[in-house]
mmCIF file of C-alpha atoms in Angstrom:
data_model
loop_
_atom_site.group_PDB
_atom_site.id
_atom_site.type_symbol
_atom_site.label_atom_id
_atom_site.label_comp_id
_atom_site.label_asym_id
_atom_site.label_seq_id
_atom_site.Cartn_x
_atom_site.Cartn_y
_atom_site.Cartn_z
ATOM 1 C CA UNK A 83 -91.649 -116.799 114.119
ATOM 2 C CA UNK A 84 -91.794 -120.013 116.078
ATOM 3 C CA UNK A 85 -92.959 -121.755 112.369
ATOM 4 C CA UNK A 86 -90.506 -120.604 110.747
ATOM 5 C CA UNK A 87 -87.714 -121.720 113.917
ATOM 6 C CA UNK A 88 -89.130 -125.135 114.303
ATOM 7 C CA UNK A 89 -87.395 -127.705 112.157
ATOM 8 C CA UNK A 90 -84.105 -125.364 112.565
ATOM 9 C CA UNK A 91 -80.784 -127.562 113.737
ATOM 10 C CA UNK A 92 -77.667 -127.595 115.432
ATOM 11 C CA UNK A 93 -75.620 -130.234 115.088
ATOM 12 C CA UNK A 94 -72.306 -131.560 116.973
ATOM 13 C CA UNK A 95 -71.144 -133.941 114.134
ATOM 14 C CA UNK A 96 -68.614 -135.669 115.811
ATOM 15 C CA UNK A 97 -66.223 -138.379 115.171
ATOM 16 C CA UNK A 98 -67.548 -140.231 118.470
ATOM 17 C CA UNK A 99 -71.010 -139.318 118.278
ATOM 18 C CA UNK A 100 -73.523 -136.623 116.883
ATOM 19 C CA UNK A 101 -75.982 -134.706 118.994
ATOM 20 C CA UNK A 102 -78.871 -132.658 117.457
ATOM 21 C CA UNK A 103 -80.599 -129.969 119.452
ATOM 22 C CA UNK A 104 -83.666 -128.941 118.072
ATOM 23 C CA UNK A 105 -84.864 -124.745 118.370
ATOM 24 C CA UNK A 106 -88.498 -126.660 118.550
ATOM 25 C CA UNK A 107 -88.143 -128.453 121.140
ATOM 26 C CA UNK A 108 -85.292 -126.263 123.126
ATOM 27 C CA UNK A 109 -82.920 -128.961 124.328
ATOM 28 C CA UNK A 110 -80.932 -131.705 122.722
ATOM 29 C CA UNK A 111 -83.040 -134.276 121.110
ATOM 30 C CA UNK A 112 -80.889 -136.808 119.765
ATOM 31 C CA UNK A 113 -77.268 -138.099 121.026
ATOM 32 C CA UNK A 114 -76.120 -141.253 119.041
ATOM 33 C CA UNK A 115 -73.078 -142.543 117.925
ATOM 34 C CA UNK A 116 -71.472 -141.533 114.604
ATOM 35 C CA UNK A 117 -71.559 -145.048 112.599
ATOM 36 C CA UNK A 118 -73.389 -146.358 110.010
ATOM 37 C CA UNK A 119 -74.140 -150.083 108.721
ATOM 38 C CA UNK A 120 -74.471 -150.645 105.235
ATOM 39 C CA UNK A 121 -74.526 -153.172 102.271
ATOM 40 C CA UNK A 122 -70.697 -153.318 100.965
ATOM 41 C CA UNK A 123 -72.052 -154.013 97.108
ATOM 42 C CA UNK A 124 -75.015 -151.371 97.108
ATOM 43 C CA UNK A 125 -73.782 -148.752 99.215
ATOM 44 C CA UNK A 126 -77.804 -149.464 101.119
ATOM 45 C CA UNK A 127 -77.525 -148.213 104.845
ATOM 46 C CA UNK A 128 -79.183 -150.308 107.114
ATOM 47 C CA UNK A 129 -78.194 -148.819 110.146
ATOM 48 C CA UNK A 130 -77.118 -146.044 112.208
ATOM 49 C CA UNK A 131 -76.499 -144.912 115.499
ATOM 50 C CA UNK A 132 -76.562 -147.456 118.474
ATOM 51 C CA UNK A 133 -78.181 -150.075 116.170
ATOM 52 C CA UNK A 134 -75.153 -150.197 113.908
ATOM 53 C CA UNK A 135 -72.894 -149.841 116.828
ATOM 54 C CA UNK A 136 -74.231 -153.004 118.070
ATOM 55 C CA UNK A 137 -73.191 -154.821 115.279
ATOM 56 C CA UNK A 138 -69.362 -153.414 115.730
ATOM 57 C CA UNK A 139 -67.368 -157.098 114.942
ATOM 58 C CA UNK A 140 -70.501 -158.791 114.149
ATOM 59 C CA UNK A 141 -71.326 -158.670 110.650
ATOM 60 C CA UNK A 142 -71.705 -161.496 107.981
ATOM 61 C CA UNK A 143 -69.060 -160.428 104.628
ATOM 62 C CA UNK A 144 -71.601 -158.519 102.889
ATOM 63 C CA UNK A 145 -71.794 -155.861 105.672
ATOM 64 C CA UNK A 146 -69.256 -152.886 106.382
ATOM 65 C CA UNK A 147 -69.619 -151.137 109.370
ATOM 66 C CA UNK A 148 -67.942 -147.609 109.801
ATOM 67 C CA UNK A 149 -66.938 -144.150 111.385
ATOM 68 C CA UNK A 150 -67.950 -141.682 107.787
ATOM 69 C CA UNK A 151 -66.202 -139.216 110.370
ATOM 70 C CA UNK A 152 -62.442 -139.422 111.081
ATOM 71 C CA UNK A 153 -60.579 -136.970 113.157
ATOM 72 C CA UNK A 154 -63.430 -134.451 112.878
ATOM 73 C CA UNK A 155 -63.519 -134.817 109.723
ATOM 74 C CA UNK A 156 -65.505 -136.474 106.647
ATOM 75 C CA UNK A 157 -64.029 -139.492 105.411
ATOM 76 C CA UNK A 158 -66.713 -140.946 103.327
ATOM 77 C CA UNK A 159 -69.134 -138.044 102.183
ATOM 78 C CA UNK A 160 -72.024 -139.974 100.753
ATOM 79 C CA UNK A 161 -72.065 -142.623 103.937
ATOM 80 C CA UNK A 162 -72.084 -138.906 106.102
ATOM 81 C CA UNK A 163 -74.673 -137.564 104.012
ATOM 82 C CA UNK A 164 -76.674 -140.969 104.522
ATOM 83 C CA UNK A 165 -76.261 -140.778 108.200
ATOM 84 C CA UNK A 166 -77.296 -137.519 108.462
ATOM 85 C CA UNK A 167 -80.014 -137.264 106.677
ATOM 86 C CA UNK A 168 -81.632 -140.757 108.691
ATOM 87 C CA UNK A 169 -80.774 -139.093 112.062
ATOM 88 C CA UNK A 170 -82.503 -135.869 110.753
ATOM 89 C CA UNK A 171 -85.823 -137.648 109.917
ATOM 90 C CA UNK A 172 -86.054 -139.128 113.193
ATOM 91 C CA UNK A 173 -86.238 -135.791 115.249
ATOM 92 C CA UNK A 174 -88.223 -133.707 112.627
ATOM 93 C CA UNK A 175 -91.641 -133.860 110.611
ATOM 94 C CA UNK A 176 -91.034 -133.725 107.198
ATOM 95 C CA UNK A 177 -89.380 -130.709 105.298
ATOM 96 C CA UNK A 178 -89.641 -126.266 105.684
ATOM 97 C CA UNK A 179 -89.219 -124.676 102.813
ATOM 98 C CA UNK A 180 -87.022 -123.207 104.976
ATOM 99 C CA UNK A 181 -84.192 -124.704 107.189
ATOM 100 C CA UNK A 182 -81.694 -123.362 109.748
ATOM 101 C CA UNK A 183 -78.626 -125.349 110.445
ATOM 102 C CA UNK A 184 -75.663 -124.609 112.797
ATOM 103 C CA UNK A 185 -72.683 -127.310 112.781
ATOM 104 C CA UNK A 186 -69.884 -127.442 114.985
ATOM 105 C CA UNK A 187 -66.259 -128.141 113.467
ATOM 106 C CA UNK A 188 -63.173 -128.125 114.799
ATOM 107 C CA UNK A 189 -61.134 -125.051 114.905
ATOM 108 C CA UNK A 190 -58.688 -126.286 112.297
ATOM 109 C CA UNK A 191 -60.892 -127.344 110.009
ATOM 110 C CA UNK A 192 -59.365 -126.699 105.947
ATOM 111 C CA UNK A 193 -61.878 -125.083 103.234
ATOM 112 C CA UNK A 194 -62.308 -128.306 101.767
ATOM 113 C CA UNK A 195 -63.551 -130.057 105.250
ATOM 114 C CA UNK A 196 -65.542 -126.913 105.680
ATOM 115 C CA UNK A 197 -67.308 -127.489 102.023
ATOM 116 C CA UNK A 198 -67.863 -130.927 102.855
ATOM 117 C CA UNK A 199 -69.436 -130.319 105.738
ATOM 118 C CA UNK A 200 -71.917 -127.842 104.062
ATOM 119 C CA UNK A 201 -72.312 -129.444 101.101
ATOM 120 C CA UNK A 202 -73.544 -132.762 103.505
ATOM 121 C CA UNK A 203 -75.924 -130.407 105.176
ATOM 122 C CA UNK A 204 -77.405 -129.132 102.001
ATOM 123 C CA UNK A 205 -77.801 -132.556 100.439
ATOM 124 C CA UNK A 206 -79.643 -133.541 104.009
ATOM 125 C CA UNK A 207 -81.798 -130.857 103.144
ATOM 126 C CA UNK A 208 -80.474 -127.789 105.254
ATOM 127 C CA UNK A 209 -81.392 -124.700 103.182
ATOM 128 C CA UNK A 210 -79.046 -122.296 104.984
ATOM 129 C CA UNK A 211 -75.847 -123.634 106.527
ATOM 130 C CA UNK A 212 -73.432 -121.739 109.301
ATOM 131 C CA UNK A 213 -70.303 -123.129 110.896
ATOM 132 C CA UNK A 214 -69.045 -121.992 114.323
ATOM 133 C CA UNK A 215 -66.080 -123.632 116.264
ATOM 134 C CA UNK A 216 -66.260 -126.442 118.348
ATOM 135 C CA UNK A 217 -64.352 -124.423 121.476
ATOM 136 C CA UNK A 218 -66.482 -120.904 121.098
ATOM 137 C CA UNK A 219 -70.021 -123.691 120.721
ATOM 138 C CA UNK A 220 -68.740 -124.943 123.771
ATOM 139 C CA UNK A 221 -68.010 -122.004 125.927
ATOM 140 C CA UNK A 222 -71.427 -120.392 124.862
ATOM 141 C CA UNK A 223 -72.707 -123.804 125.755
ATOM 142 C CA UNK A 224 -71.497 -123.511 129.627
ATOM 143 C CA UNK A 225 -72.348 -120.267 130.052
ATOM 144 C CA UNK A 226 -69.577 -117.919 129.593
ATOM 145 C CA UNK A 227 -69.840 -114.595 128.037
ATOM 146 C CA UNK A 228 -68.147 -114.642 125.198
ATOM 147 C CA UNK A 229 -67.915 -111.213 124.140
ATOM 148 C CA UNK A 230 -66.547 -109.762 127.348
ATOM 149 C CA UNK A 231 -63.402 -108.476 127.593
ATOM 150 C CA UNK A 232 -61.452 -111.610 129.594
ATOM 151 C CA UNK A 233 -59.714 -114.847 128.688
ATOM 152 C CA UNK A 234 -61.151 -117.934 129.356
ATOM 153 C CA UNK A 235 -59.533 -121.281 127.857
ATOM 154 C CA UNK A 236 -61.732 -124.014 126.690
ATOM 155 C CA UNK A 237 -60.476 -127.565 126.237
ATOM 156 C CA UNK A 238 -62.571 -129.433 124.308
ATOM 157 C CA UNK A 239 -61.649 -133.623 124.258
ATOM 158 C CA UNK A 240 -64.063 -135.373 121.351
ATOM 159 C CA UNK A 241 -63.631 -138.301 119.965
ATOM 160 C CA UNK A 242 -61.201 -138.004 117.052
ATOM 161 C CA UNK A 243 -59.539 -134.648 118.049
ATOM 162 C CA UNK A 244 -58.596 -132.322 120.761
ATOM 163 C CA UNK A 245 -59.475 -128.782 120.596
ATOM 164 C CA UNK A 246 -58.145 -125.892 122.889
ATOM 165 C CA UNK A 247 -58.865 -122.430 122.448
ATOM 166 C CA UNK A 248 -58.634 -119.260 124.757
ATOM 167 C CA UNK A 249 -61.500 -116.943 123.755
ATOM 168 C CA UNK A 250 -62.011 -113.217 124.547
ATOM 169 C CA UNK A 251 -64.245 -110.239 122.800
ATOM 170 C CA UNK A 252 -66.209 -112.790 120.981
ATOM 171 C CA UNK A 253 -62.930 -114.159 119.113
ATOM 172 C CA UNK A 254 -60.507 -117.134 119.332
ATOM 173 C CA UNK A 255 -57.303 -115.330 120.499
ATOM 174 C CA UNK A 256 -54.900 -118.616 119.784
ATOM 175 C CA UNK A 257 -55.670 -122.371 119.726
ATOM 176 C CA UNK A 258 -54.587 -125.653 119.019
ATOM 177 C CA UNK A 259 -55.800 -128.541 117.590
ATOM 178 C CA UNK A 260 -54.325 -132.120 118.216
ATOM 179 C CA UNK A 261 -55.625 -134.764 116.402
ATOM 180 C CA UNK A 262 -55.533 -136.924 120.020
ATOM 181 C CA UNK A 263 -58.583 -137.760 121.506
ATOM 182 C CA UNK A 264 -61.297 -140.466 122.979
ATOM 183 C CA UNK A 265 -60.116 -142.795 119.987
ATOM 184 C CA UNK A 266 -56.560 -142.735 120.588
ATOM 185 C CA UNK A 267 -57.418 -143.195 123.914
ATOM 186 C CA UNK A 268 -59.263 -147.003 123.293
ATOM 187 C CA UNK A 269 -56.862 -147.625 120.413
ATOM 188 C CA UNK A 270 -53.728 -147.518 123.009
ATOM 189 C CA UNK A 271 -56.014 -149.985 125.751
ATOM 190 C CA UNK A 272 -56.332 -152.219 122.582
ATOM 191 C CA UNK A 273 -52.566 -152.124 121.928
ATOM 192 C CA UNK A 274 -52.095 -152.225 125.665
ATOM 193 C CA UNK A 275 -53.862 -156.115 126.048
ATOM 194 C CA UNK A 276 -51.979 -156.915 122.508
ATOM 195 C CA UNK A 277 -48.466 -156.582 123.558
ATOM 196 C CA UNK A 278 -48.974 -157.316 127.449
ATOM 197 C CA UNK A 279 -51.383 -159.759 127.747
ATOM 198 C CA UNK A 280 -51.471 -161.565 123.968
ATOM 199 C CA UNK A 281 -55.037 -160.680 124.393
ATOM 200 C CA UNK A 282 -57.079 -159.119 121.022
ATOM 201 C CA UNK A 283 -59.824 -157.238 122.114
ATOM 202 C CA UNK A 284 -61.914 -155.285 119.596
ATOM 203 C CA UNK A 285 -63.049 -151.376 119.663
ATOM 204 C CA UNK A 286 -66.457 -151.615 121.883
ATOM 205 C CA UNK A 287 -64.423 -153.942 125.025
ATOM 206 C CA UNK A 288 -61.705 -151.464 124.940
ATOM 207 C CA UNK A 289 -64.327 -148.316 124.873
ATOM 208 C CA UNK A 290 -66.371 -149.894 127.835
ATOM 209 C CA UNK A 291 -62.878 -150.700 129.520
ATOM 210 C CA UNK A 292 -62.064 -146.697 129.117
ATOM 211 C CA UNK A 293 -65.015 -145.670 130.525
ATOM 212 C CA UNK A 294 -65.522 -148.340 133.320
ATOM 213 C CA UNK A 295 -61.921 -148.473 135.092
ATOM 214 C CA UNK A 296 -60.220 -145.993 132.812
ATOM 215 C CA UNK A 297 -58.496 -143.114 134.558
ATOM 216 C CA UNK A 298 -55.563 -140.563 133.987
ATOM 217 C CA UNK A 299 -54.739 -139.739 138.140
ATOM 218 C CA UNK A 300 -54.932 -142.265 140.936
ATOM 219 C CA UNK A 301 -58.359 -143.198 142.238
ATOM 220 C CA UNK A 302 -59.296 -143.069 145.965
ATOM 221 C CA UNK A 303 -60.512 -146.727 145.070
ATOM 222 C CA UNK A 304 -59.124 -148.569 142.827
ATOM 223 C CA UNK A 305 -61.082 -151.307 140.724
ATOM 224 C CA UNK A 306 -61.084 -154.347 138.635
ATOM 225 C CA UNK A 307 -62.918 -154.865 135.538
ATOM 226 C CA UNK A 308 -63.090 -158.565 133.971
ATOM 227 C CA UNK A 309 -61.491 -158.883 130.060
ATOM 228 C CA UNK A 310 -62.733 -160.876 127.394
ATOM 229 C CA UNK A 311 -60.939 -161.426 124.220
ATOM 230 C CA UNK A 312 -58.795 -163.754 121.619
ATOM 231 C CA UNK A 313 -55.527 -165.345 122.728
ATOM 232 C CA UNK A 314 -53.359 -164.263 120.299
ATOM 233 C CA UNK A 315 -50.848 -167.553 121.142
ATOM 234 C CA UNK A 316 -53.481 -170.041 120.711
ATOM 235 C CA UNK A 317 -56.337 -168.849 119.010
ATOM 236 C CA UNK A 318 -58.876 -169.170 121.686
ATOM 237 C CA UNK A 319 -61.082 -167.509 123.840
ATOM 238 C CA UNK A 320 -59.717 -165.934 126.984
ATOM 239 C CA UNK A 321 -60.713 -163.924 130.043
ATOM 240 C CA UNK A 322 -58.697 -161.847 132.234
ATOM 241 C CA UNK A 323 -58.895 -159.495 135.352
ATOM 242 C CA UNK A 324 -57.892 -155.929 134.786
ATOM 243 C CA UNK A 325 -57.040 -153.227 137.032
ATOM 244 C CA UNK A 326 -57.416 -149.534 137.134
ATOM 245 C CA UNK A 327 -53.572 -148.864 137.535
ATOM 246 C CA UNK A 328 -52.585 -150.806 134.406
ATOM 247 C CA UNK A 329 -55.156 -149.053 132.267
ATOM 248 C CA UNK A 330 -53.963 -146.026 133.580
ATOM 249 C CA UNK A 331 -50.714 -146.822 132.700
ATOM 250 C CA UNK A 332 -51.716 -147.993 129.528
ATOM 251 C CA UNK A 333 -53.435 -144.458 128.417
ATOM 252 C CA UNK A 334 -50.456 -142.076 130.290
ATOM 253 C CA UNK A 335 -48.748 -141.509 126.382
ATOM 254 C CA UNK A 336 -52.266 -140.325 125.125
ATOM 255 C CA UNK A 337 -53.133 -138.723 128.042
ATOM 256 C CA UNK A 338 -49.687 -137.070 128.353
ATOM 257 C CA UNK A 339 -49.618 -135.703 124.862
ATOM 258 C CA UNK A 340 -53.273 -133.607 125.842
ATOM 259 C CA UNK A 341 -51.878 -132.049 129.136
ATOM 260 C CA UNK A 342 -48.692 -130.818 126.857
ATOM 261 C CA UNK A 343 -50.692 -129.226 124.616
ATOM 262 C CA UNK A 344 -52.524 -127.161 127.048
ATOM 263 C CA UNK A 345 -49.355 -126.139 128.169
ATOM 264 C CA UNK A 346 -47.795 -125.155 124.944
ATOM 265 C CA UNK A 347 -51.247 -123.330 124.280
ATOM 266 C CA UNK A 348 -50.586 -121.514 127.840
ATOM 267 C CA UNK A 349 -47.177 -120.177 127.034
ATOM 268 C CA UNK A 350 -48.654 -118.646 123.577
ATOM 269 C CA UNK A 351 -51.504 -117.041 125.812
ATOM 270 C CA UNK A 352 -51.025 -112.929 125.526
ATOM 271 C CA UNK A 353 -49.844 -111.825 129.407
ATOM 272 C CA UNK A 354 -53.411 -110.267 130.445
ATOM 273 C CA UNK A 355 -55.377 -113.583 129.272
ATOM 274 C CA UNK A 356 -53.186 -115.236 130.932
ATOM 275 C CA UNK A 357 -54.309 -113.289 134.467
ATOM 276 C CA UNK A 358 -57.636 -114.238 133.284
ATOM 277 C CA UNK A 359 -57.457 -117.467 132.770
ATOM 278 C CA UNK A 360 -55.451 -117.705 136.498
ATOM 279 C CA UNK A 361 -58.266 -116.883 137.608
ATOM 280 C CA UNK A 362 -60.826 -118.216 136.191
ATOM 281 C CA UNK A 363 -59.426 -121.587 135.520
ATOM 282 C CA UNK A 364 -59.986 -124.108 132.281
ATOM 283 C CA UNK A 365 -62.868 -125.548 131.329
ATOM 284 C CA UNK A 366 -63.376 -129.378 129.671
ATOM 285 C CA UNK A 367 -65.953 -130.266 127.588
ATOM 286 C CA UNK A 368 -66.743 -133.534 125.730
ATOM 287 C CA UNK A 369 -66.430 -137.089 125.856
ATOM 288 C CA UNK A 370 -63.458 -136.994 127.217
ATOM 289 C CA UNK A 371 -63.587 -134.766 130.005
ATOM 290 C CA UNK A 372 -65.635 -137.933 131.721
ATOM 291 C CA UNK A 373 -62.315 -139.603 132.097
ATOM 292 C CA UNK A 374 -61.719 -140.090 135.458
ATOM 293 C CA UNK A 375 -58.872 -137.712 137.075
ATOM 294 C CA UNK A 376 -58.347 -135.675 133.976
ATOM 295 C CA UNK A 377 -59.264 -132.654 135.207
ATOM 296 C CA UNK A 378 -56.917 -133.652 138.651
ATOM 297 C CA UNK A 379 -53.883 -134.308 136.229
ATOM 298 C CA UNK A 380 -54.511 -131.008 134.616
ATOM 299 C CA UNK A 381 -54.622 -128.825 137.679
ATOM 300 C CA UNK A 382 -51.521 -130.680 138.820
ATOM 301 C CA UNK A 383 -49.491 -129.367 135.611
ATOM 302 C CA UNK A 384 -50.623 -126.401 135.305
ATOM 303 C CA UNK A 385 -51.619 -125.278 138.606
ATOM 304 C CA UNK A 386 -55.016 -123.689 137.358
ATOM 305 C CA UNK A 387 -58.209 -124.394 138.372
ATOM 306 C CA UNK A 388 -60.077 -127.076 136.140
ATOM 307 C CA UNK A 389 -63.906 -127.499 135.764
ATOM 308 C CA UNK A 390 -65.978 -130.018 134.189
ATOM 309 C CA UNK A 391 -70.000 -128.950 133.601
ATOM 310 C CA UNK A 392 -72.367 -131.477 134.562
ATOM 311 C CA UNK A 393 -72.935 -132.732 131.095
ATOM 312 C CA UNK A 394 -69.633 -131.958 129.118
ATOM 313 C CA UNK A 395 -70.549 -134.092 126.406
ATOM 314 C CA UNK A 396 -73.707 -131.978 125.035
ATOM 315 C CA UNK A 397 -71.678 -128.645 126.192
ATOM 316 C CA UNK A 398 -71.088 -128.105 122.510
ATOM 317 C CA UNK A 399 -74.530 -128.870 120.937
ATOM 318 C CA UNK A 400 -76.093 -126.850 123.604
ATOM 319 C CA UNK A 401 -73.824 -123.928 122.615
ATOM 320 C CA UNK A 402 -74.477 -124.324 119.171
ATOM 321 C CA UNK A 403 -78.164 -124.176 120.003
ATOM 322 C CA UNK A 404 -78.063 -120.694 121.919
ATOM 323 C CA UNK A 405 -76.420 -119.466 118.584
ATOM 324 C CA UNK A 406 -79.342 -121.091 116.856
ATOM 325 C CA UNK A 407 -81.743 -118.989 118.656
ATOM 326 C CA UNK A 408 -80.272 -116.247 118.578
ATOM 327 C CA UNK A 409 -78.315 -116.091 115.104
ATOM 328 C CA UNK A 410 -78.331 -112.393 114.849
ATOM 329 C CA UNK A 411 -76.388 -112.100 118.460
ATOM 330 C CA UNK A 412 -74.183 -114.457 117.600
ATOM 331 C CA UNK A 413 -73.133 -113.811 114.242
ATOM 332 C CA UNK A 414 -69.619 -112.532 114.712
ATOM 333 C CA UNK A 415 -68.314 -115.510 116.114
ATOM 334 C CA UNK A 416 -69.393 -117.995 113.572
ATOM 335 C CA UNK A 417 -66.734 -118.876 111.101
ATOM 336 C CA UNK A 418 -66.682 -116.537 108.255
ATOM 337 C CA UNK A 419 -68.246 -116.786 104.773
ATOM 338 C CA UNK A 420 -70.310 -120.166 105.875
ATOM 339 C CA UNK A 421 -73.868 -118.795 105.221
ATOM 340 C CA UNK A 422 -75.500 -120.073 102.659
#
């Protein structure tokens, strides 16, 4: 049994980043951002992960570097399949006849994202390929009981969407999907310096900006964080020093259009989930649940209580793993007609 179980996968293929947990090995063995390198003319990958990420506004002409994923989605299926199948390799030993692969998706994900998806997996070399939602992954992932009769509401914040969900009897009762998220959230610091400051910053300054000083409620402590970029009047090099408050006003819109989403999910919730989840409060999971205040600004607004796990960004994976182990258990809440 354990043979047969030990190259089986679950994967959070995210826009962000993409964690595998391995049923060998029992926890997540691989977390590493979703971009590739390759060679513009010859489609050759030369890197993924945190080594192409390192080369984010650094490469000569003949090198493209990229997100294959956009908005939870696939945007360039043979880069995916690429990426995939190189991030694979590195946390199994050679091929099973037989392999076992669970993916998380978002839960609005169309047929044709969800055929993409599987037919990525297949050419990676999955053998049998099963889908389940990135809010019911999650909520397995933290420990809730899915299949008991009471509402709980999951907000999931990736990387190129946000996903909220209330779950109850092992179903998704009503959800929402908002294609705002950790990206959006970087994108609008990057605007932010542009129009302020005449200061162009590129993707990996404004991420490290986000998650140094970023914030969506006022800190206790305020801080400063030191800005490098091009002057967009001159043409030069230029540093400047950046506070807490102004990236926090600088990410309000984005963060403002998450918290009304939760609310408009709320006033859909049926009456008796909505008791539930009174009591038992929202949960966040992903990357951005690690913004600083979120879950304050969220209890504010709705007047719930709000938790955050201790590792909200492999909530999902993990989730998806406890379905891989236990497929049989679990089958009713992956997404239907996915096995193949």
């Amino acid at each position: 049994m354990f043979g047969f179980l030990s190259n089986d996968l679950a994967i959070d293929l995210g826009t962000a980043n993409t964690l595998i947990y391995s049923a060998n090995e029992g926890e997540v063995v691989l977390n590493e951002p979703s971009i590739v390198a390759f060679n513009r003319i010859s489609k050759h990958i030369i890197a993924v992960g945190k080594a192409a990420k390192e080369m984010l506004g650094r490469t000569p002409r003949d090198i493209q570097v990229i997100r294959p994923m956009q908005d939870g989605a696939i945007a360039d299926f043979e880069i995916t399949e690429g990426m995939l199948r190189l991030l694979i390799k590195r946390v199994t030993q050679g091929w099973r006849s037989t392999r076992r692969v669970v993916v998380c998706v978002p839960q609005g994900i169309t047929e044709v994202e969800k055929r993409a998806v599987r037919d990525s997996c297949e050419h990676a070399g999955a053998k049998e390929v099963y889908l389940i939602s990135e809010p019911m992954a999650g909520a397995i992932g933290v420990g809730i009981d899915v299949f008991e009769s009471k509402g709980n509401m999951i907000v999931d914040i990736g990387g190129g969407t946000t996903e909220i969900a209330v779950i109850s009897l092992g179903g998704i009762v009503v959800s929402e999907s908002i294609k705002i998220a950790g990206d959006e959230m970087t994108e609008a610091i990057k605007n932010y310096f542009k129009k302020e400051h005449n200061l162009l910053i590129g993707d990996t300054t404004a991420e490290r900006i986000k998650i140094e000083i970023g914030s969506a409620y006022p800190l206790e402590k305020e801080q400063d964080f030191e800005v490098t970029g091009r002057n967009l009047v001159n043409g030069l090099p230029k540093a400047i020093i950046s506070t807490s408050e102004e990236i926090r006003k600088a990410l309000a819109p984005t963060v403002k259009e998450i918290v009304e989403a939760v609310l408009r999910l709320l006033d859909r919730t049926p009456p008796e989930l909505a008791a539930d989840i009174y009591n038992s409060g929202i949960v966040l999971n992903g990357g951005g649940a690690l913004l600083k205040g979120i879950d304050k600004l969220l209890k504010e607004h709705t007047s719930l209580p709000v938790h955050i796990p201790a590792d909200p960004l492999k909530s999902v994976v993990i989730g998806a793993g406890k379905v891989l182990e236990d497929i049989f258990k679990y089958s009713s809440v992956l997404i239907r007609g996915m096995r193949y």
